[in-house]
Amino acid sequence: MTVLRYTVPPENEGCKLGLFLRMQGVTAGLIKSVKHDGSGFFADDAPLHTNQPVHAGQCISFALPPEHDTSVTPQPVPFSIAYEDEFAAVLNKPAGIAIHPAALTEETVTVAGAVCHYLRTGSFHCVNRLDRGSTGVMAVAKTGYIHRLCMESLHTDSFLREYRGICLGTPQPSSGAIDLPISRDPGSLLRRTVDPMGLPARTLYETLLPGELSLLRLLPQTGRTHQLRLHLSAVGHPLAGDWLYGIEDPALIPRPALHSYRLRLLHPVSRRWLDVTAPLPEDMRRLLPPDCDPA
């Protein structure tokens, strides 16, 4: 059970509970749901109606109503957790596992199934998605309401996503921005393509280690499907192992060499900054010199 708590500041003395909650960003729909489907609202553990006033210093609390399970099938698959609290978790995703079941893939193991098994629920609320072959940190909300709050900050300064990629060759200039719009490739169910009529897409990059295989720091400013992979391919430096936009080379690395290295986000409830990193996985590290610091 997820419980939200808000302390009433002096300037909200005498404000009706319903109005106070709306001022905290609680939606009218959630207020209605807590009243009719949940256990109600409390001020210092005493029941309080939304038409009653709140007073400075009171702790207003309420439990989020239980969610109706979706069609996600829980699966007992272990995974690594980089951060967790009662509202959200940051996972360290391994390569080779899809986020959701897909018609184009035969595997049944998914991040959604693993998380639902861990949380004992059928509802899965992914905040930032990673490709099947990508590794690293990704955020998951534990309820739909927390998910909505997280999604409001996605692609803003309150949600930083930083990747490490290993590409073929060395980009010139060594750092900069790639601004290329992206749309679906009309000839493929999977591929995306650079298209002047597509959706705006922007990627910042910095070469951390140049060479035949270069280590890059990548900061997506938008969240288009396959954005980092397609942008690097479009400027002539596809990710190592990228079978879709570059050159497939299982002997080098059997997947696109892309890792979600860091998430820095403003927590949707506490409003404190979370800064979570995941070290570069071994299959990418072995592409670099032994003494290289991938951070």
CSV table of N, CA, C and O in Angstrom, one decimal, residues 145-222:
chain,number,residue,atom,x,y,z
A,145,TYR,N,-0.7,6.6,-10.4
A,145,TYR,CA,-0.6,8.0,-10.0
A,145,TYR,C,0.9,8.5,-10.0
A,145,TYR,O,1.2,9.6,-10.5
A,146,ILE,N,1.8,7.7,-9.4
A,146,ILE,CA,3.2,8.1,-9.3
A,146,ILE,C,3.7,8.1,-10.7
A,146,ILE,O,4.6,8.9,-11.1
A,147,HIS,N,3.3,7.2,-11.6
A,147,HIS,CA,3.7,7.2,-13.0
A,147,HIS,C,3.4,8.4,-13.7
A,147,HIS,O,4.2,9.0,-14.4
A,148,ARG,N,2.1,8.9,-13.5
A,148,ARG,CA,1.7,10.2,-14.1
A,148,ARG,C,2.6,11.3,-13.7
A,148,ARG,O,3.0,12.2,-14.5
A,149,LEU,N,2.9,11.4,-12.4
A,149,LEU,CA,3.8,12.5,-11.9
A,149,LEU,C,5.2,12.4,-12.5
A,149,LEU,O,5.8,13.4,-12.9
A,150,CYS,N,5.7,11.2,-12.6
A,150,CYS,CA,7.0,11.0,-13.3
A,150,CYS,C,7.0,11.4,-14.7
A,150,CYS,O,7.9,12.0,-15.2
A,151,MET,N,6.0,11.0,-15.4
A,151,MET,CA,5.9,11.3,-16.9
A,151,MET,C,5.8,12.8,-17.1
A,151,MET,O,6.2,13.3,-18.2
A,152,GLU,N,5.3,13.6,-16.2
A,152,GLU,CA,5.2,15.0,-16.3
A,152,GLU,C,6.6,15.6,-16.4
A,152,GLU,O,6.8,16.7,-17.0
A,153,SER,N,7.6,15.0,-15.7
A,153,SER,CA,8.9,15.5,-15.7
A,153,SER,C,9.9,14.9,-16.8
A,153,SER,O,10.9,15.4,-17.0
A,154,LEU,N,9.4,13.8,-17.4
A,154,LEU,CA,10.2,13.2,-18.5
A,154,LEU,C,10.5,14.2,-19.6
A,154,LEU,O,9.6,15.0,-20.0
A,155,HIS,N,11.7,14.2,-20.1
A,155,HIS,CA,12.1,15.2,-21.2
A,155,HIS,C,12.1,16.6,-20.7
A,155,HIS,O,12.0,17.5,-21.5
A,156,THR,N,12.3,16.8,-19.4
A,156,THR,CA,12.5,18.2,-18.9
A,156,THR,C,13.8,18.2,-18.1
A,156,THR,O,14.5,17.1,-17.9
A,157,ASP,N,14.2,19.3,-17.5
A,157,ASP,CA,15.4,19.4,-16.7
A,157,ASP,C,15.3,18.6,-15.4
A,157,ASP,O,16.3,18.5,-14.7
A,158,SER,N,14.1,18.2,-15.1
A,158,SER,CA,13.9,17.4,-13.9
A,158,SER,C,14.1,15.9,-14.0
A,158,SER,O,14.0,15.1,-13.1
A,159,PHE,N,14.5,15.5,-15.3
A,159,PHE,CA,14.7,14.1,-15.5
A,159,PHE,C,15.8,14.0,-16.6
A,159,PHE,O,15.6,14.0,-17.8
A,160,LEU,N,17.0,13.8,-16.1
A,160,LEU,CA,18.2,13.6,-16.9
A,160,LEU,C,18.5,12.2,-17.2
A,160,LEU,O,18.6,11.4,-16.3
A,161,ARG,N,18.7,11.9,-18.5
A,161,ARG,CA,19.1,10.5,-18.9
A,161,ARG,C,20.4,10.6,-19.6
A,161,ARG,O,20.6,11.4,-20.6
A,162,GLU,N,21.4,9.9,-19.1
A,162,GLU,CA,22.7,9.9,-19.7
A,162,GLU,C,23.2,8.5,-20.0
A,162,GLU,O,23.1,7.6,-19.2
A,163,TYR,N,23.6,8.3,-21.3
A,163,TYR,CA,24.0,7.0,-21.8
A,163,TYR,C,25.5,7.0,-22.1
A,163,TYR,O,26.2,8.0,-22.2
A,164,ARG,N,26.0,5.7,-22.2
A,164,ARG,CA,27.3,5.5,-22.7
A,164,ARG,C,27.1,4.6,-24.0
A,164,ARG,O,26.4,3.6,-23.9
A,165,GLY,N,27.8,5.0,-25.0
A,165,GLY,CA,27.7,4.2,-26.3
A,165,GLY,C,29.1,4.0,-26.8
A,165,GLY,O,30.0,4.9,-26.6
A,166,ILE,N,29.3,2.9,-27.5
A,166,ILE,CA,30.6,2.7,-28.2
A,166,ILE,C,30.3,2.6,-29.7
A,166,ILE,O,29.5,1.7,-30.1
A,167,CYS,N,30.8,3.5,-30.4
A,167,CYS,CA,30.5,3.6,-31.9
A,167,CYS,C,31.7,3.3,-32.7
A,167,CYS,O,32.8,3.2,-32.2
A,168,LEU,N,31.4,3.0,-34.0
A,168,LEU,CA,32.5,2.7,-35.0
A,168,LEU,C,33.1,4.1,-35.4
A,168,LEU,O,32.4,5.0,-35.9
A,169,GLY,N,34.4,4.2,-35.3
A,169,GLY,CA,35.1,5.4,-35.7
A,169,GLY,C,35.0,6.5,-34.6
A,169,GLY,O,34.4,6.3,-33.6
A,170,THR,N,35.4,7.7,-35.0
A,170,THR,CA,35.4,8.9,-34.1
A,170,THR,C,34.6,10.0,-34.7
A,170,THR,O,34.9,10.5,-35.8
A,171,PRO,N,33.5,10.4,-34.1
A,171,PRO,CA,32.7,11.5,-34.6
A,171,PRO,C,33.5,12.8,-34.7
A,171,PRO,O,34.4,13.1,-33.9
A,172,GLN,N,33.2,13.6,-35.7
A,172,GLN,CA,33.8,14.9,-35.9
A,172,GLN,C,32.7,15.9,-36.2
A,172,GLN,O,31.9,15.7,-37.0
A,173,PRO,N,32.7,17.0,-35.3
A,173,PRO,CA,33.6,17.3,-34.2
A,173,PRO,C,33.4,16.3,-33.1
A,173,PRO,O,32.5,15.5,-33.1
A,174,SER,N,34.3,16.3,-32.1
A,174,SER,CA,34.3,15.4,-31.0
A,174,SER,C,33.1,15.5,-30.1
A,174,SER,O,32.8,14.6,-29.3
A,175,SER,N,32.4,16.6,-30.1
A,175,SER,CA,31.2,16.8,-29.3
A,175,SER,C,30.3,17.8,-30.1
A,175,SER,O,30.7,18.5,-30.9
A,176,GLY,N,29.0,17.7,-29.7
A,176,GLY,CA,28.1,18.6,-30.4
A,176,GLY,C,26.7,18.0,-30.2
A,176,GLY,O,26.4,17.3,-29.3
A,177,ALA,N,25.8,18.4,-31.2
A,177,ALA,CA,24.4,18.1,-31.1
A,177,ALA,C,24.0,17.5,-32.5
A,177,ALA,O,24.5,18.0,-33.5
A,178,ILE,N,23.2,16.5,-32.5
A,178,ILE,CA,22.6,15.9,-33.7
A,178,ILE,C,21.1,16.2,-33.7
A,178,ILE,O,20.4,15.8,-32.8
A,179,ASP,N,20.7,17.0,-34.6
A,179,ASP,CA,19.3,17.4,-34.8
A,179,ASP,C,18.8,16.9,-36.1
A,179,ASP,O,19.0,17.4,-37.1
A,180,LEU,N,18.1,15.7,-36.0
A,180,LEU,CA,17.5,15.1,-37.1
A,180,LEU,C,16.2,14.5,-36.8
A,180,LEU,O,16.1,13.7,-35.9
A,181,PRO,N,15.1,14.9,-37.5
A,181,PRO,CA,13.8,14.4,-37.2
A,181,PRO,C,13.6,13.0,-37.6
A,181,PRO,O,14.3,12.5,-38.5
A,182,ILE,N,12.8,12.3,-36.8
A,182,ILE,CA,12.6,10.8,-37.0
A,182,ILE,C,11.2,10.5,-37.2
A,182,ILE,O,10.3,11.0,-36.6
A,183,SER,N,11.0,9.5,-38.1
A,183,SER,CA,9.7,8.9,-38.3
A,183,SER,C,9.8,7.4,-38.5
A,183,SER,O,10.9,6.9,-38.6
A,184,ARG,N,8.7,6.7,-38.6
A,184,ARG,CA,8.7,5.3,-38.9
A,184,ARG,C,9.2,5.1,-40.3
A,184,ARG,O,8.9,5.8,-41.3
A,185,ASP,N,9.9,4.0,-40.5
A,185,ASP,CA,10.3,3.6,-41.9
A,185,ASP,C,9.1,2.9,-42.5
A,185,ASP,O,8.7,1.8,-42.0
A,186,PRO,N,8.5,3.4,-43.6
A,186,PRO,CA,7.3,2.8,-44.1
A,186,PRO,C,7.5,1.4,-44.6
A,186,PRO,O,6.6,0.6,-44.8
A,187,GLY,N,8.8,1.0,-44.9
A,187,GLY,CA,9.0,-0.4,-45.4
A,187,GLY,C,9.4,-1.4,-44.3
A,187,GLY,O,9.7,-2.5,-44.6
A,188,SER,N,9.2,-1.0,-43.0
A,188,SER,CA,9.6,-1.9,-41.9
A,188,SER,C,8.7,-1.7,-40.7
A,188,SER,O,8.2,-0.6,-40.4
A,189,LEU,N,8.4,-2.8,-40.0
A,189,LEU,CA,7.6,-2.8,-38.8
A,189,LEU,C,8.5,-2.3,-37.6
A,189,LEU,O,7.9,-2.0,-36.6
A,190,LEU,N,9.8,-2.3,-37.8
A,190,LEU,CA,10.7,-2.1,-36.7
A,190,LEU,C,11.5,-0.8,-36.8
A,190,LEU,O,11.7,0.0,-35.9
A,191,ARG,N,12.1,-0.6,-38.0
A,191,ARG,CA,13.0,0.5,-38.2
A,191,ARG,C,12.4,1.9,-38.1
A,191,ARG,O,11.2,2.1,-38.4
A,192,ARG,N,13.2,2.8,-37.7
A,192,ARG,CA,12.9,4.3,-37.9
A,192,ARG,C,13.8,4.9,-38.9
A,192,ARG,O,14.9,4.3,-39.2
A,193,THR,N,13.5,6.0,-39.4
A,193,THR,CA,14.3,6.7,-40.4
A,193,THR,C,14.4,8.2,-40.2
A,193,THR,O,13.4,8.7,-39.6
A,194,VAL,N,15.4,8.8,-40.6
A,194,VAL,CA,15.5,10.3,-40.6
A,194,VAL,C,14.6,10.8,-41.7
A,194,VAL,O,14.7,10.4,-42.9
A,195,ASP,N,13.7,11.7,-41.3
A,195,ASP,CA,12.7,12.2,-42.3
A,195,ASP,C,12.4,13.7,-41.9
A,195,ASP,O,12.1,14.0,-40.8
A,196,PRO,N,12.6,14.6,-42.9
A,196,PRO,CA,12.3,16.0,-42.7
A,196,PRO,C,10.9,16.2,-42.2
A,196,PRO,O,10.7,17.3,-41.5
A,197,MET,N,10.0,15.4,-42.5
A,197,MET,CA,8.6,15.5,-42.0
A,197,MET,C,8.4,14.8,-40.7
A,197,MET,O,7.2,14.7,-40.2
A,198,GLY,N,9.4,14.2,-40.1
A,198,GLY,CA,9.2,13.4,-38.9
A,198,GLY,C,9.2,14.3,-37.7
A,198,GLY,O,9.2,15.5,-37.7
A,199,LEU,N,9.1,13.6,-36.5
A,199,LEU,CA,9.1,14.3,-35.2
A,199,LEU,C,10.5,14.8,-34.9
A,199,LEU,O,11.5,14.2,-35.1
A,200,PRO,N,10.6,16.0,-34.3
A,200,PRO,CA,11.9,16.6,-33.9
A,200,PRO,C,12.6,15.6,-32.9
A,200,PRO,O,12.0,15.0,-32.0
A,201,ALA,N,13.9,15.5,-33.1
A,201,ALA,CA,14.8,14.7,-32.3
A,201,ALA,C,16.1,15.3,-32.1
A,201,ALA,O,16.7,15.7,-33.1
A,202,ARG,N,16.6,15.4,-30.9
A,202,ARG,CA,17.9,16.0,-30.6
A,202,ARG,C,18.7,15.2,-29.7
A,202,ARG,O,18.2,14.8,-28.6
A,203,THR,N,20.0,15.0,-30.0
A,203,THR,CA,20.9,14.2,-29.2
A,203,THR,C,22.2,15.0,-29.0
A,203,THR,O,22.8,15.5,-29.9
A,204,LEU,N,22.6,15.2,-27.7
A,204,LEU,CA,23.9,15.8,-27.4
A,204,LEU,C,24.9,14.6,-27.2
A,204,LEU,O,24.6,13.6,-26.6
A,205,TYR,N,26.1,14.8,-27.7
A,205,TYR,CA,27.1,13.8,-27.6
A,205,TYR,C,28.5,14.4,-27.3
A,205,TYR,O,28.8,15.6,-27.6
A,206,GLU,N,29.3,13.6,-26.6
A,206,GLU,CA,30.7,14.0,-26.3
A,206,GLU,C,31.5,12.7,-26.4
A,206,GLU,O,31.2,11.7,-25.8
A,207,THR,N,32.6,12.8,-27.1
A,207,THR,CA,33.6,11.7,-27.2
A,207,THR,C,34.5,11.7,-26.0
A,207,THR,O,35.3,12.6,-25.7
A,208,LEU,N,34.3,10.6,-25.2
A,208,LEU,CA,35.1,10.4,-24.0
A,208,LEU,C,36.5,9.7,-24.3
A,208,LEU,O,37.5,10.0,-23.7
A,209,LEU,N,36.4,8.8,-25.3
A,209,LEU,CA,37.7,8.1,-25.7
A,209,LEU,C,37.6,7.9,-27.2
A,209,LEU,O,36.8,7.0,-27.6
A,210,PRO,N,38.4,8.6,-28.0
A,210,PRO,CA,38.4,8.4,-29.4
A,210,PRO,C,39.2,7.2,-29.9
A,210,PRO,O,40.0,6.7,-29.1
A,211,GLY,N,38.8,6.6,-31.0
A,211,GLY,CA,39.6,5.5,-31.5
A,211,GLY,C,38.8,4.8,-32.6
A,211,GLY,O,37.8,5.3,-33.1
A,212,GLU,N,39.2,3.6,-33.0
A,212,GLU,CA,38.4,2.8,-34.0
A,212,GLU,C,37.1,2.5,-33.4
A,212,GLU,O,36.1,2.4,-34.1
A,213,LEU,N,37.1,2.3,-32.1
A,213,LEU,CA,35.9,2.1,-31.3
A,213,LEU,C,35.9,3.3,-30.3
A,213,LEU,O,36.7,3.3,-29.4
A,214,SER,N,35.0,4.2,-30.4
A,214,SER,CA,35.0,5.4,-29.6
A,214,SER,C,33.9,5.3,-28.5
A,214,SER,O,32.8,4.9,-28.8
A,215,LEU,N,34.3,5.7,-27.3
A,215,LEU,CA,33.3,5.7,-26.2
A,215,LEU,C,32.7,7.1,-26.1
A,215,LEU,O,33.4,8.1,-26.1
A,216,LEU,N,31.4,7.1,-26.1
A,216,LEU,CA,30.6,8.4,-26.2
A,216,LEU,C,29.8,8.6,-24.9
A,216,LEU,O,29.2,7.6,-24.4
A,217,ARG,N,29.6,9.8,-24.6
A,217,ARG,CA,28.6,10.2,-23.6
A,217,ARG,C,27.4,10.8,-24.4
A,217,ARG,O,27.6,11.7,-25.2
A,218,LEU,N,26.2,10.2,-24.2
A,218,LEU,CA,25.1,10.6,-25.0
A,218,LEU,C,23.9,11.1,-24.1
A,218,LEU,O,23.6,10.5,-23.1
A,219,LEU,N,23.4,12.3,-24.4
A,219,LEU,CA,22.3,12.9,-23.7
A,219,LEU,C,21.1,13.1,-24.6
A,219,LEU,O,21.1,14.1,-25.4
A,220,PRO,N,20.1,12.3,-24.6
A,220,PRO,CA,19.0,12.5,-25.5
A,220,PRO,C,18.1,13.6,-24.9
A,220,PRO,O,17.8,13.7,-23.8
A,221,GLN,N,17.8,14.6,-25.8
A,221,GLN,CA,16.9,15.7,-25.4
A,221,GLN,C,15.5,15.4,-25.7
A,221,GLN,O,14.6,16.2,-25.2
A,222,THR,N,15.2,14.4,-26.5
A,222,THR,CA,13.9,14.0,-26.8
A,222,THR,C,13.9,12.4,-26.7
A,222,THR,O,14.9,11.8,-26.4
